[in-house]
Structures are given as structure tokens and as C-alpha cells.
Amino acid sequence: MANGTITEAPSSFSNSITTPAATTAQPNFIESLINKIPLPRWALIAIVVAAGLVLLLILICIIKCCCCRKKRKKKEKVNLTTINGTSTTASLVQPDTKDIECGLDDEKRGRLQYSLEYDFRNKEMKVGVKQAADLKAMDSGGTSDPYVTVYLTSDIRKKYETKVHRKTLNPVFNESFVFQIPQAEVDETKLVMQVYDFNRFSKHDIIGEMRLPLGDVDLHHVMEQWHELSAASKIEQEHLGDICFSLRYVPATSKLTVVIIEAKKLKRMNSQGLSDPYVKVQLILNKKKWKRKKTSVKKNTLSPYFNEAFVFEVPFNVIQNVDLVISIWHHDKVTKDEPIGKLFLSCRATGNQLRHWSDMLANARRPMAQWHSLQPMEEIDKTLGLKTRFKLPLPNS
């Protein structure tokens, strides 16, 4: 019995010794890393807890913002779709530029004093630019170098400018300008006065503008008043005029008849505010000029009456590939004739031009008349993509 006790004792002793040896041979990495930090253990625990709380708060804020944004968009969408039964969700994605411009109008740009007088006998509009006050500062020094441009929307080519006044927000101009405008066009015309800041080495900045519909003004009295400047609107496209003509196509005879009836409100081309217009009628086939005719010249008028007919032989198998080009020109005896405006009709046209051409083809042997607005020459030529100025001969032409 004593021997058994002696033999078992080393076994238990050895076990009690070998177990700690195994734990010290493979120490815990995290615990060893913590032991290397020269801070008390309670301080490390506090830092970890604080960092966890900060991350949790950030995560909660992000989730809350996302949820609120979605709810707001959904609410706006529901409310807007109930107005007149139409949906205006797209306006939430990209606001209308008109709304942006209206917001800009709230910014103070200054005031402009002007005078207006109309001479019924000579058909002249006298515009006086008196002074400006409280203009918006455009330069870094808190001032501006203002000047004013004046024009009528009936003829935006004719613009007048005042002198530039240096480093002031309250310039006194006292300049006047005279425009030729028939009384019949006054009601449809606006007076535009734009105030600019002069820059010697860069583009001039617009401070603001005023637009006055002359149809709202009593021209029997001389008027003088102040007007608040607003944000400048987009540059308007010059109105070139309108033309009325009829089309008639007879497939059995391959005859295309174009009757140039009249035109109105044409662009002014000479110093007297008038024009000497005539019309060119041209056929283009496969982007090449083919046939051309023109009317007589009408002297000193912006509303000429032609009533001239032109007949072209166009085979039915090519009518789908033909472009009919109508252009109005100003005849100049001294220099080269100047273009006023242009348009084209064909199967590849758009809008009223395509509709007129389609009506002609759908109503064979019946003349179809319609008014059209002239467009800039460059735009039409670019759309047509003309290849050459030479005529293309065709059989049976």
C-alpha cells in the first residue's frame, strides 16, 4: 500500500506541472497585445466601449436620414400626382429652368429710369435712357462699369448702346435713341433694355434687363418712369417671317405644282426698315440640287403678295426622295442678294412641314395651302446636308 502511494504521487505531480507549461508555450495573441499597451485594463475597456458607441450612433444617423428621405420623396410624389390627375414626379428629379430663373429674380439687380415717346406721323419710337440706381456690383471692388443696350424685338439686329460709366452703381446716362416702327407692329413688339458690366479683357457680364410690351403702353403721351431690373432671359431667336403657299401633286401626270401666295412680317433688310423680297423654289433629290425657279421681286415691303405658280415634273417613283425647299431672299442692286429665311418639306421633314407634305400626297390632285414660319438658312442647309451645287440630271425631267 505504501508502494502504491509512492508510485502514484509522481504521476499527479507531473500532471500538475506539465499543464501550465502547455499554456505558456502558446500564449493568447490578443492578451499579449493588450499587455504591451502601457494603459490600465479598465482604460482600454472604456476606450473600446466609447468607440463602439460612436460607430453605433453614426450607423443610426445614416439609417434615419435614408428613411426620412425616402418618406419625403414618396409623400411629394403622392401629393403631386393628385393635382389635376397628372403626374409631376419628374419635376422632383430635375426642376424646370423657369423655376430656377424665377428664384434668381428675387435677387436685387437695380433699377433703370427711361422715357418713351412715339411719333405717329413719322412712325418713330424715341427711347431715352435716363439713369440707373442701386445696380448689382459685378467687380471685386464692389462696383461695376455699366452701360445699356436698347432694341425692339421686331428687329433685334438694330441695337443701340450707351456710353460706359466707370466704377459706379448709380450711373447717369441721359442718352436717347430713335427706332423706325410702323404703328401696326407696335402692339406685338417689346422694348428691351439690358444693363451690362463692361470688361476689357473678357466677356461682358449682364447685370439685368427690363422688357416692356409696347401694346400695354399709351403712346399718345410721353412717359418717363423707373423699372426694376430682372434676370436676363434666354436669347430670343429672331423672327424671320411667315410664308403661305399651296402644293398639288398629280401622280398620273407626275406634275408637282407649287403656288407661292404671299408672305408677311418679313425681316427688315434695308436702312428704311423694309425689304425687296423674292422667293426661290428648289427641288433636291438624294441631297443634290436638282431643279430651281424663282418669283419676281416685290419692292419695299415686308408683306409681299406673289400668287405665282411653278410646275415641276417629278416621277412618282422619286417623289418620296425629293425635298422641296422654299427660301426668301432680299434683292440688292449694289451687292449680293441676302437670305431672309428658309424651310423645306419632304418625307423626312418634321412638324407642320411634314404634315403639309403628307396632306399633299394623301389628297392627290387637290391644292393644299398652309402658312409656315421661316427658319435660319444655316439650320436648314445643315439638316439637308447638301453635297454639291450642281444640278442632277434625271431621265424624263
Tab-separated table of C-alpha atoms in Angstrom:
chain	number	residue	atom	x	y	z
A	1	MET	CA	0.000	0.000	0.000
A	2	ALA	CA	2.856	2.282	0.731
A	3	ASN	CA	4.368	1.376	-2.595
A	4	GLY	CA	1.164	2.345	-4.397
A	5	THR	CA	1.185	5.709	-2.789
A	6	ILE	CA	4.758	6.278	-3.716
A	7	THR	CA	4.217	5.312	-7.353
A	8	GLU	CA	1.060	7.494	-7.897
A	9	ALA	CA	2.469	10.655	-6.405
A	10	PRO	CA	4.922	11.429	-9.199
A	11	SER	CA	2.141	10.943	-11.744
A	12	SER	CA	-0.159	13.563	-10.251
A	13	PHE	CA	2.722	15.884	-9.625
A	14	SER	CA	3.928	15.641	-13.148
A	15	ASN	CA	0.445	16.407	-14.467
A	16	SER	CA	0.200	19.484	-12.297
A	17	ILE	CA	3.487	20.712	-13.668
A	18	THR	CA	3.005	19.937	-17.394
A	19	THR	CA	-0.392	21.690	-17.692
A	20	PRO	CA	0.914	25.230	-17.024
A	21	ALA	CA	3.814	24.576	-19.321
A	22	ALA	CA	1.429	23.903	-22.204
A	23	THR	CA	-0.467	27.213	-21.693
A	24	THR	CA	2.670	29.301	-21.551
A	25	ALA	CA	4.049	27.726	-24.687
A	26	GLN	CA	1.114	29.077	-26.823
A	27	PRO	CA	0.082	32.431	-25.297
A	28	ASN	CA	-3.101	34.236	-26.412
A	29	PHE	CA	-2.179	36.862	-29.076
A	30	ILE	CA	-4.793	39.426	-28.060
A	31	GLU	CA	-3.872	39.193	-24.394
A	32	SER	CA	-0.204	39.626	-25.165
A	33	LEU	CA	-1.033	42.655	-27.329
A	34	ILE	CA	-3.060	44.197	-24.532
A	35	ASN	CA	-0.221	43.573	-22.071
A	36	LYS	CA	2.107	45.600	-24.320
A	37	ILE	CA	-0.148	48.717	-24.141
A	38	PRO	CA	1.027	50.945	-21.257
A	39	LEU	CA	-2.524	51.601	-20.006
A	40	PRO	CA	-4.620	50.070	-17.262
A	41	ARG	CA	-7.053	47.426	-18.399
A	42	TRP	CA	-10.090	49.470	-17.267
A	43	ALA	CA	-8.935	52.358	-19.502
A	44	LEU	CA	-8.693	50.094	-22.551
A	45	ILE	CA	-12.170	48.751	-21.918
A	46	ALA	CA	-13.536	52.306	-21.665
A	47	ILE	CA	-11.934	53.292	-24.986
A	48	VAL	CA	-13.383	50.247	-26.778
A	49	VAL	CA	-16.861	50.909	-25.389
A	50	ALA	CA	-16.728	54.604	-26.416
A	51	ALA	CA	-15.603	53.739	-29.939
A	52	GLY	CA	-18.422	51.230	-30.237
A	53	LEU	CA	-20.984	53.796	-29.144
A	54	VAL	CA	-19.706	56.350	-31.682
A	55	LEU	CA	-19.945	53.826	-34.531
A	56	LEU	CA	-23.425	52.821	-33.419
A	57	LEU	CA	-24.594	56.451	-33.375
A	58	ILE	CA	-23.183	57.073	-36.868
A	59	LEU	CA	-24.947	53.989	-38.205
A	60	ILE	CA	-28.254	55.055	-36.634
A	61	CYS	CA	-27.976	58.559	-38.158
A	62	ILE	CA	-27.292	57.160	-41.635
A	63	ILE	CA	-30.267	54.801	-41.472
A	64	LYS	CA	-32.556	57.566	-40.165
A	65	CYS	CA	-31.550	60.018	-42.907
A	66	CYS	CA	-32.129	57.444	-45.647
A	67	CYS	CA	-35.555	56.516	-44.290
A	68	CYS	CA	-36.651	60.142	-43.931
A	69	ARG	CA	-35.514	60.963	-47.463
A	70	LYS	CA	-37.473	58.061	-48.916
A	71	LYS	CA	-40.600	59.003	-46.971
A	72	ARG	CA	-40.327	62.638	-48.102
A	73	LYS	CA	-39.968	61.714	-51.775
A	74	LYS	CA	-42.852	59.268	-51.535
A	75	LYS	CA	-45.076	61.880	-49.882
A	76	GLU	CA	-44.240	64.530	-52.509
A	77	LYS	CA	-44.910	62.054	-55.273
A	78	VAL	CA	-48.321	61.123	-53.873
A	79	ASN	CA	-49.339	64.739	-53.325
A	80	LEU	CA	-48.253	65.921	-56.751
A	81	THR	CA	-49.945	63.126	-58.661
A	82	THR	CA	-53.311	64.157	-57.225
A	83	ILE	CA	-53.220	67.588	-58.875
A	84	ASN	CA	-55.438	67.532	-61.975
A	85	GLY	CA	-54.875	63.793	-62.176
A	86	THR	CA	-51.448	64.211	-63.736
A	87	SER	CA	-48.062	63.142	-62.505
A	88	THR	CA	-45.294	65.681	-61.933
A	89	THR	CA	-42.753	63.381	-60.348
A	90	ALA	CA	-40.166	64.302	-62.970
A	91	SER	CA	-40.022	67.843	-61.626
A	92	LEU	CA	-38.616	66.472	-58.364
A	93	VAL	CA	-35.707	64.904	-60.186
A	94	GLN	CA	-34.830	67.890	-62.357
A	95	PRO	CA	-36.582	71.209	-61.647
A	96	ASP	CA	-37.803	73.314	-64.505
A	97	THR	CA	-35.387	76.007	-65.628
A	98	LYS	CA	-38.219	78.531	-65.373
A	99	ASP	CA	-38.447	77.833	-61.653
A	100	ILE	CA	-34.716	78.406	-61.312
A	101	GLU	CA	-34.939	81.675	-63.212
A	102	CYS	CA	-37.823	82.798	-61.019
A	103	GLY	CA	-35.673	82.167	-57.978
A	104	LEU	CA	-32.941	84.287	-59.422
A	105	ASP	CA	-35.387	87.140	-59.996
A	106	ASP	CA	-35.581	87.678	-56.245
A	107	GLU	CA	-32.011	88.959	-56.271
A	108	LYS	CA	-31.794	92.730	-56.369
A	109	ARG	CA	-30.187	93.932	-59.588
A	110	GLY	CA	-31.050	97.601	-59.507
A	111	ARG	CA	-33.453	99.998	-61.203
A	112	LEU	CA	-33.482	101.791	-64.545
A	113	GLN	CA	-35.180	105.054	-65.440
A	114	TYR	CA	-36.282	105.521	-69.048
A	115	SER	CA	-38.572	107.618	-71.234
A	116	LEU	CA	-40.740	106.682	-74.203
A	117	GLU	CA	-42.276	108.796	-76.967
A	118	TYR	CA	-43.914	107.735	-80.245
A	119	ASP	CA	-44.178	109.945	-83.317
A	120	PHE	CA	-47.293	108.801	-85.200
A	121	ARG	CA	-46.536	110.977	-88.218
A	122	ASN	CA	-43.005	109.713	-88.844
A	123	LYS	CA	-43.609	106.249	-87.302
A	124	GLU	CA	-40.676	106.683	-84.941
A	125	MET	CA	-40.147	105.440	-81.411
A	126	LYS	CA	-37.851	107.613	-79.279
A	127	VAL	CA	-36.377	105.795	-76.291
A	128	GLY	CA	-34.499	107.686	-73.602
A	129	VAL	CA	-32.084	106.021	-71.176
A	130	LYS	CA	-32.022	108.360	-68.182
A	131	GLN	CA	-30.160	106.734	-65.301
A	132	ALA	CA	-29.775	103.635	-63.164
A	133	ALA	CA	-29.672	103.202	-59.391
A	134	ASP	CA	-28.553	100.562	-56.905
A	135	LEU	CA	-27.032	98.322	-59.555
A	136	LYS	CA	-25.620	94.965	-58.564
A	137	ALA	CA	-21.852	95.085	-58.003
A	138	MET	CA	-20.087	92.887	-60.542
A	139	ASP	CA	-16.427	93.727	-59.846
A	140	SER	CA	-14.301	92.585	-56.930
A	141	GLY	CA	-14.014	96.168	-55.705
A	142	GLY	CA	-17.769	96.342	-55.084
A	143	THR	CA	-18.558	98.457	-58.173
A	144	SER	CA	-19.447	97.994	-61.852
A	145	ASP	CA	-18.712	99.596	-65.220
A	146	PRO	CA	-22.296	99.741	-66.550
A	147	TYR	CA	-23.695	100.518	-69.977
A	148	VAL	CA	-27.126	99.851	-71.538
A	149	THR	CA	-28.150	98.170	-74.801
A	150	VAL	CA	-31.555	99.053	-76.272
A	151	TYR	CA	-33.517	97.258	-79.000
A	152	LEU	CA	-37.013	96.289	-80.155
A	153	THR	CA	-37.999	92.647	-80.568
A	154	SER	CA	-39.449	93.446	-84.003
A	155	ASP	CA	-35.876	93.975	-85.279
A	156	ILE	CA	-33.250	92.645	-82.863
A	157	ARG	CA	-30.466	93.334	-85.363
A	158	LYS	CA	-30.737	97.059	-84.711
A	159	LYS	CA	-29.272	97.654	-81.254
A	160	TYR	CA	-28.029	100.838	-79.629
A	161	GLU	CA	-25.556	101.154	-76.757
A	162	THR	CA	-24.940	103.925	-74.270
A	163	LYS	CA	-21.509	105.048	-73.140
A	164	VAL	CA	-19.721	103.070	-70.421
A	165	HIS	CA	-19.631	104.683	-66.958
A	166	ARG	CA	-16.659	103.615	-64.862
A	167	LYS	CA	-16.830	102.297	-61.300
A	168	THR	CA	-20.338	103.300	-60.317
A	169	LEU	CA	-23.573	101.649	-59.264
A	170	ASN	CA	-25.648	104.775	-59.954
A	171	PRO	CA	-24.758	105.924	-63.495
A	172	VAL	CA	-26.460	108.861	-65.214
A	173	PHE	CA	-26.731	108.272	-68.983
A	174	ASN	CA	-29.171	110.845	-70.449
A	175	GLU	CA	-28.991	109.343	-73.959
A	176	SER	CA	-31.827	108.798	-76.449
A	177	PHE	CA	-32.275	106.555	-79.495
A	178	VAL	CA	-34.795	106.507	-82.356
A	179	PHE	CA	-36.346	103.374	-83.892
A	180	GLN	CA	-38.427	103.145	-87.048
A	181	ILE	CA	-41.528	101.024	-86.367
A	182	PRO	CA	-44.947	101.094	-88.093
A	183	GLN	CA	-47.907	101.601	-85.803
A	184	ALA	CA	-49.376	98.246	-86.887
A	185	GLU	CA	-46.375	96.421	-85.372
A	186	VAL	CA	-46.265	98.270	-82.075
A	187	ASP	CA	-48.730	96.021	-80.223
A	188	GLU	CA	-46.688	92.875	-80.941
A	189	THR	CA	-43.319	94.444	-80.068
A	190	LYS	CA	-41.393	94.644	-76.803
A	191	LEU	CA	-38.839	97.235	-75.769
A	192	VAL	CA	-35.774	95.525	-74.293
A	193	MET	CA	-33.147	97.366	-72.254
A	194	GLN	CA	-30.234	95.356	-70.883
A	195	VAL	CA	-27.627	96.664	-68.420
A	196	TYR	CA	-24.120	95.197	-68.825
A	197	ASP	CA	-20.903	95.403	-66.853
A	198	PHE	CA	-18.010	96.271	-69.172
A	199	ASN	CA	-14.906	94.046	-69.022
A	200	ARG	CA	-11.890	94.970	-71.088
A	201	PHE	CA	-10.322	91.522	-71.368
A	202	SER	CA	-13.285	89.158	-71.001
A	203	LYS	CA	-16.933	88.736	-71.905
A	204	HIS	CA	-19.211	91.489	-70.651
A	205	ASP	CA	-21.479	90.357	-67.795
A	206	ILE	CA	-25.167	91.177	-67.887
A	207	ILE	CA	-26.445	92.801	-64.694
A	208	GLY	CA	-30.148	92.703	-65.530
A	209	GLU	CA	-32.786	93.695	-68.048
A	210	MET	CA	-36.279	95.099	-68.450
A	211	ARG	CA	-38.843	94.095	-71.087
A	212	LEU	CA	-41.763	96.393	-71.787
A	213	PRO	CA	-44.657	95.224	-74.025
A	214	LEU	CA	-45.462	98.276	-76.118
A	215	GLY	CA	-49.045	97.095	-76.517
A	216	ASP	CA	-49.582	97.905	-72.822
A	217	VAL	CA	-48.325	101.480	-73.185
A	218	ASP	CA	-50.412	104.542	-74.030
A	219	LEU	CA	-48.272	106.001	-76.792
A	220	HIS	CA	-50.364	109.161	-77.039
A	221	HIS	CA	-48.451	110.558	-74.056
A	222	VAL	CA	-44.755	110.850	-73.279
A	223	MET	CA	-43.928	108.527	-70.410
A	224	GLU	CA	-40.997	108.541	-68.008
A	225	GLN	CA	-40.652	106.077	-65.129
A	226	TRP	CA	-38.447	103.705	-63.154
A	227	HIS	CA	-38.385	99.967	-63.761
A	228	GLU	CA	-36.886	97.181	-61.636
A	229	LEU	CA	-34.272	95.088	-63.420
A	230	SER	CA	-34.817	91.335	-63.589
A	231	ALA	CA	-32.610	88.410	-64.514
A	232	ALA	CA	-31.825	88.250	-68.219
A	233	SER	CA	-33.928	85.769	-70.154
A	234	LYS	CA	-32.592	83.436	-72.793
A	235	ILE	CA	-31.545	84.964	-76.102
A	236	GLU	CA	-34.574	85.026	-78.367
A	237	GLN	CA	-34.470	83.742	-81.918
A	238	GLU	CA	-35.065	86.439	-84.468
A	239	HIS	CA	-38.420	86.226	-86.233
A	240	LEU	CA	-37.687	85.952	-89.936
A	241	GLY	CA	-41.237	85.992	-91.273
A	242	ASP	CA	-44.024	83.707	-92.497
A	243	ILE	CA	-44.928	82.440	-95.944
A	244	CYS	CA	-48.085	80.914	-97.387
A	245	PHE	CA	-48.032	78.564	-100.374
A	246	SER	CA	-50.051	75.678	-101.796
A	247	LEU	CA	-48.953	72.262	-103.049
A	248	ARG	CA	-50.604	69.962	-105.554
A	249	TYR	CA	-49.283	66.669	-106.896
A	250	VAL	CA	-50.876	64.563	-109.652
A	251	PRO	CA	-49.294	61.077	-109.800
A	252	ALA	CA	-50.828	60.270	-113.212
A	253	THR	CA	-49.042	63.187	-114.899
A	254	SER	CA	-46.050	63.414	-112.464
A	255	LYS	CA	-46.786	67.126	-112.026
A	256	LEU	CA	-45.914	68.948	-108.800
A	257	THR	CA	-47.445	72.443	-108.666
A	258	VAL	CA	-46.201	74.979	-106.132
A	259	VAL	CA	-48.096	78.267	-105.815
A	260	ILE	CA	-46.320	80.978	-103.813
A	261	ILE	CA	-49.203	83.051	-102.477
A	262	GLU	CA	-47.875	85.631	-100.016
A	263	ALA	CA	-45.556	86.366	-97.101
A	264	LYS	CA	-45.832	88.573	-94.011
A	265	LYS	CA	-43.757	90.054	-91.186
A	266	LEU	CA	-40.515	89.538	-93.060
A	267	LYS	CA	-37.208	90.547	-91.548
A	268	ARG	CA	-36.136	94.124	-92.282
A	269	MET	CA	-33.182	94.189	-94.639
A	270	ASN	CA	-32.504	97.830	-95.600
A	271	SER	CA	-31.961	101.117	-93.816
A	272	GLN	CA	-35.605	102.130	-94.310
A	273	GLY	CA	-36.783	99.086	-92.342
A	274	LEU	CA	-38.148	97.375	-95.448
A	275	SER	CA	-37.077	94.718	-97.937
A	276	ASP	CA	-37.173	93.798	-101.640
A	277	PRO	CA	-38.161	90.125	-101.298
A	278	TYR	CA	-38.453	87.305	-103.803
A	279	VAL	CA	-38.891	83.561	-103.375
A	280	LYS	CA	-36.761	80.669	-104.620
A	281	VAL	CA	-38.442	77.289	-105.121
A	282	GLN	CA	-35.973	74.425	-105.313
A	283	LEU	CA	-36.130	70.649	-105.604
A	284	ILE	CA	-33.413	68.473	-104.084
A	285	LEU	CA	-33.041	64.795	-104.905
A	286	ASN	CA	-30.796	62.480	-102.887
A	287	LYS	CA	-29.171	65.516	-101.194
A	288	LYS	CA	-28.228	67.078	-104.533
A	289	LYS	CA	-29.727	70.213	-106.074
A	290	TRP	CA	-31.959	69.334	-108.980
A	291	LYS	CA	-34.428	71.998	-110.208
A	292	ARG	CA	-34.992	75.634	-109.281
A	293	LYS	CA	-37.338	78.527	-110.081
A	294	LYS	CA	-37.997	81.925	-108.516
A	295	THR	CA	-40.659	84.603	-108.268
A	296	SER	CA	-40.496	88.239	-109.252
A	297	VAL	CA	-39.083	90.830	-106.833
A	298	LYS	CA	-41.515	92.892	-104.755
A	299	LYS	CA	-40.195	96.342	-103.839
A	300	ASN	CA	-40.180	97.981	-100.403
A	301	THR	CA	-42.450	95.644	-98.498
A	302	LEU	CA	-42.413	93.237	-95.586
A	303	SER	CA	-45.713	91.629	-96.625
A	304	PRO	CA	-45.397	90.821	-100.334
A	305	TYR	CA	-48.173	89.235	-102.389
A	306	PHE	CA	-46.929	86.971	-105.211
A	307	ASN	CA	-49.605	84.490	-106.351
A	308	GLU	CA	-47.149	82.842	-108.749
A	309	ALA	CA	-47.338	79.169	-109.768
A	310	PHE	CA	-44.487	76.816	-110.687
A	311	VAL	CA	-44.855	73.349	-112.180
A	312	PHE	CA	-42.215	70.635	-111.813
A	313	GLU	CA	-42.190	67.211	-113.410
A	314	VAL	CA	-41.458	64.711	-110.658
A	315	PRO	CA	-41.912	60.976	-111.382
A	316	PHE	CA	-43.952	59.121	-108.813
A	317	ASN	CA	-41.108	56.685	-108.110
A	318	VAL	CA	-38.860	59.532	-106.834
A	319	ILE	CA	-41.375	61.765	-105.037
A	320	GLN	CA	-40.540	60.037	-101.742
A	321	ASN	CA	-36.877	61.077	-102.090
A	322	VAL	CA	-37.472	64.701	-103.082
A	323	ASP	CA	-37.041	67.706	-100.779
A	324	LEU	CA	-38.974	70.868	-101.638
A	325	VAL	CA	-37.005	73.903	-100.415
A	326	ILE	CA	-38.670	77.326	-100.127
A	327	SER	CA	-36.453	80.329	-99.389
A	328	ILE	CA	-36.995	84.094	-99.357
A	329	TRP	CA	-34.231	86.482	-100.400
A	330	HIS	CA	-33.698	90.226	-100.310
A	331	HIS	CA	-32.704	91.644	-103.699
A	332	ASP	CA	-29.835	94.102	-103.529
A	333	LYS	CA	-28.914	96.064	-106.662
A	334	VAL	CA	-25.461	97.000	-105.396
A	335	THR	CA	-24.224	93.945	-103.532
A	336	LYS	CA	-25.064	90.252	-103.389
A	337	ASP	CA	-28.633	89.227	-102.564
A	338	GLU	CA	-29.101	88.404	-98.885
A	339	PRO	CA	-31.079	85.440	-97.488
A	340	ILE	CA	-34.018	86.125	-95.183
A	341	GLY	CA	-35.220	82.636	-94.267
A	342	LYS	CA	-35.789	79.113	-95.456
A	343	LEU	CA	-37.769	75.909	-94.911
A	344	PHE	CA	-38.153	72.517	-96.557
A	345	LEU	CA	-40.908	69.934	-96.999
A	346	SER	CA	-40.484	66.228	-97.623
A	347	CYS	CA	-40.999	62.814	-96.049
A	348	ARG	CA	-38.008	63.496	-93.765
A	349	ALA	CA	-39.282	66.903	-92.598
A	350	THR	CA	-40.924	67.445	-89.198
A	351	GLY	CA	-43.827	69.386	-87.709
A	352	ASN	CA	-46.027	71.493	-89.985
A	353	GLN	CA	-43.741	70.897	-92.955
A	354	LEU	CA	-44.166	67.120	-92.752
A	355	ARG	CA	-47.914	67.480	-92.203
A	356	HIS	CA	-48.286	69.730	-95.258
A	357	TRP	CA	-46.276	67.338	-97.428
A	358	SER	CA	-48.276	64.333	-96.193
A	359	ASP	CA	-51.569	66.127	-96.868
A	360	MET	CA	-50.428	66.789	-100.430
A	361	LEU	CA	-49.601	63.128	-101.039
A	362	ALA	CA	-52.811	61.933	-99.385
A	363	ASN	CA	-55.015	64.320	-101.395
A	364	ALA	CA	-53.879	63.841	-104.967
A	365	ARG	CA	-54.969	66.485	-107.488
A	366	ARG	CA	-56.162	68.836	-104.691
A	367	PRO	CA	-54.189	72.011	-103.863
A	368	MET	CA	-53.269	72.183	-100.168
A	369	ALA	CA	-52.405	75.668	-98.817
A	370	GLN	CA	-50.743	76.409	-95.471
A	371	TRP	CA	-48.713	79.055	-93.616
A	372	HIS	CA	-45.148	78.282	-92.499
A	373	SER	CA	-42.585	80.151	-90.402
A	374	LEU	CA	-39.182	80.807	-91.933
A	375	GLN	CA	-36.090	79.355	-90.280
A	376	PRO	CA	-32.405	80.363	-90.437
A	377	MET	CA	-30.653	79.343	-93.639
A	378	GLU	CA	-27.777	77.654	-91.828
A	379	GLU	CA	-30.055	75.320	-89.880
A	380	ILE	CA	-31.926	74.145	-92.979
A	381	ASP	CA	-28.750	73.641	-95.022
A	382	LYS	CA	-27.241	71.606	-92.184
A	383	THR	CA	-30.358	69.453	-91.949
A	384	LEU	CA	-30.476	68.893	-95.689
A	385	GLY	CA	-26.766	68.052	-95.827
A	386	LEU	CA	-26.341	69.286	-99.393
A	387	LYS	CA	-23.451	67.663	-101.265
A	388	THR	CA	-22.995	69.920	-104.259
A	389	ARG	CA	-24.338	72.973	-106.038
A	390	PHE	CA	-24.638	71.225	-109.402
A	391	LYS	CA	-27.957	70.042	-110.790
A	392	LEU	CA	-28.585	66.315	-111.015
A	393	PRO	CA	-29.943	65.318	-114.437
A	394	LEU	CA	-32.743	62.780	-114.406
A	395	PRO	CA	-34.459	60.908	-117.191
A	396	ASN	CA	-37.965	62.093	-118.056
A	397	SER	CA	-37.320	65.527	-116.481
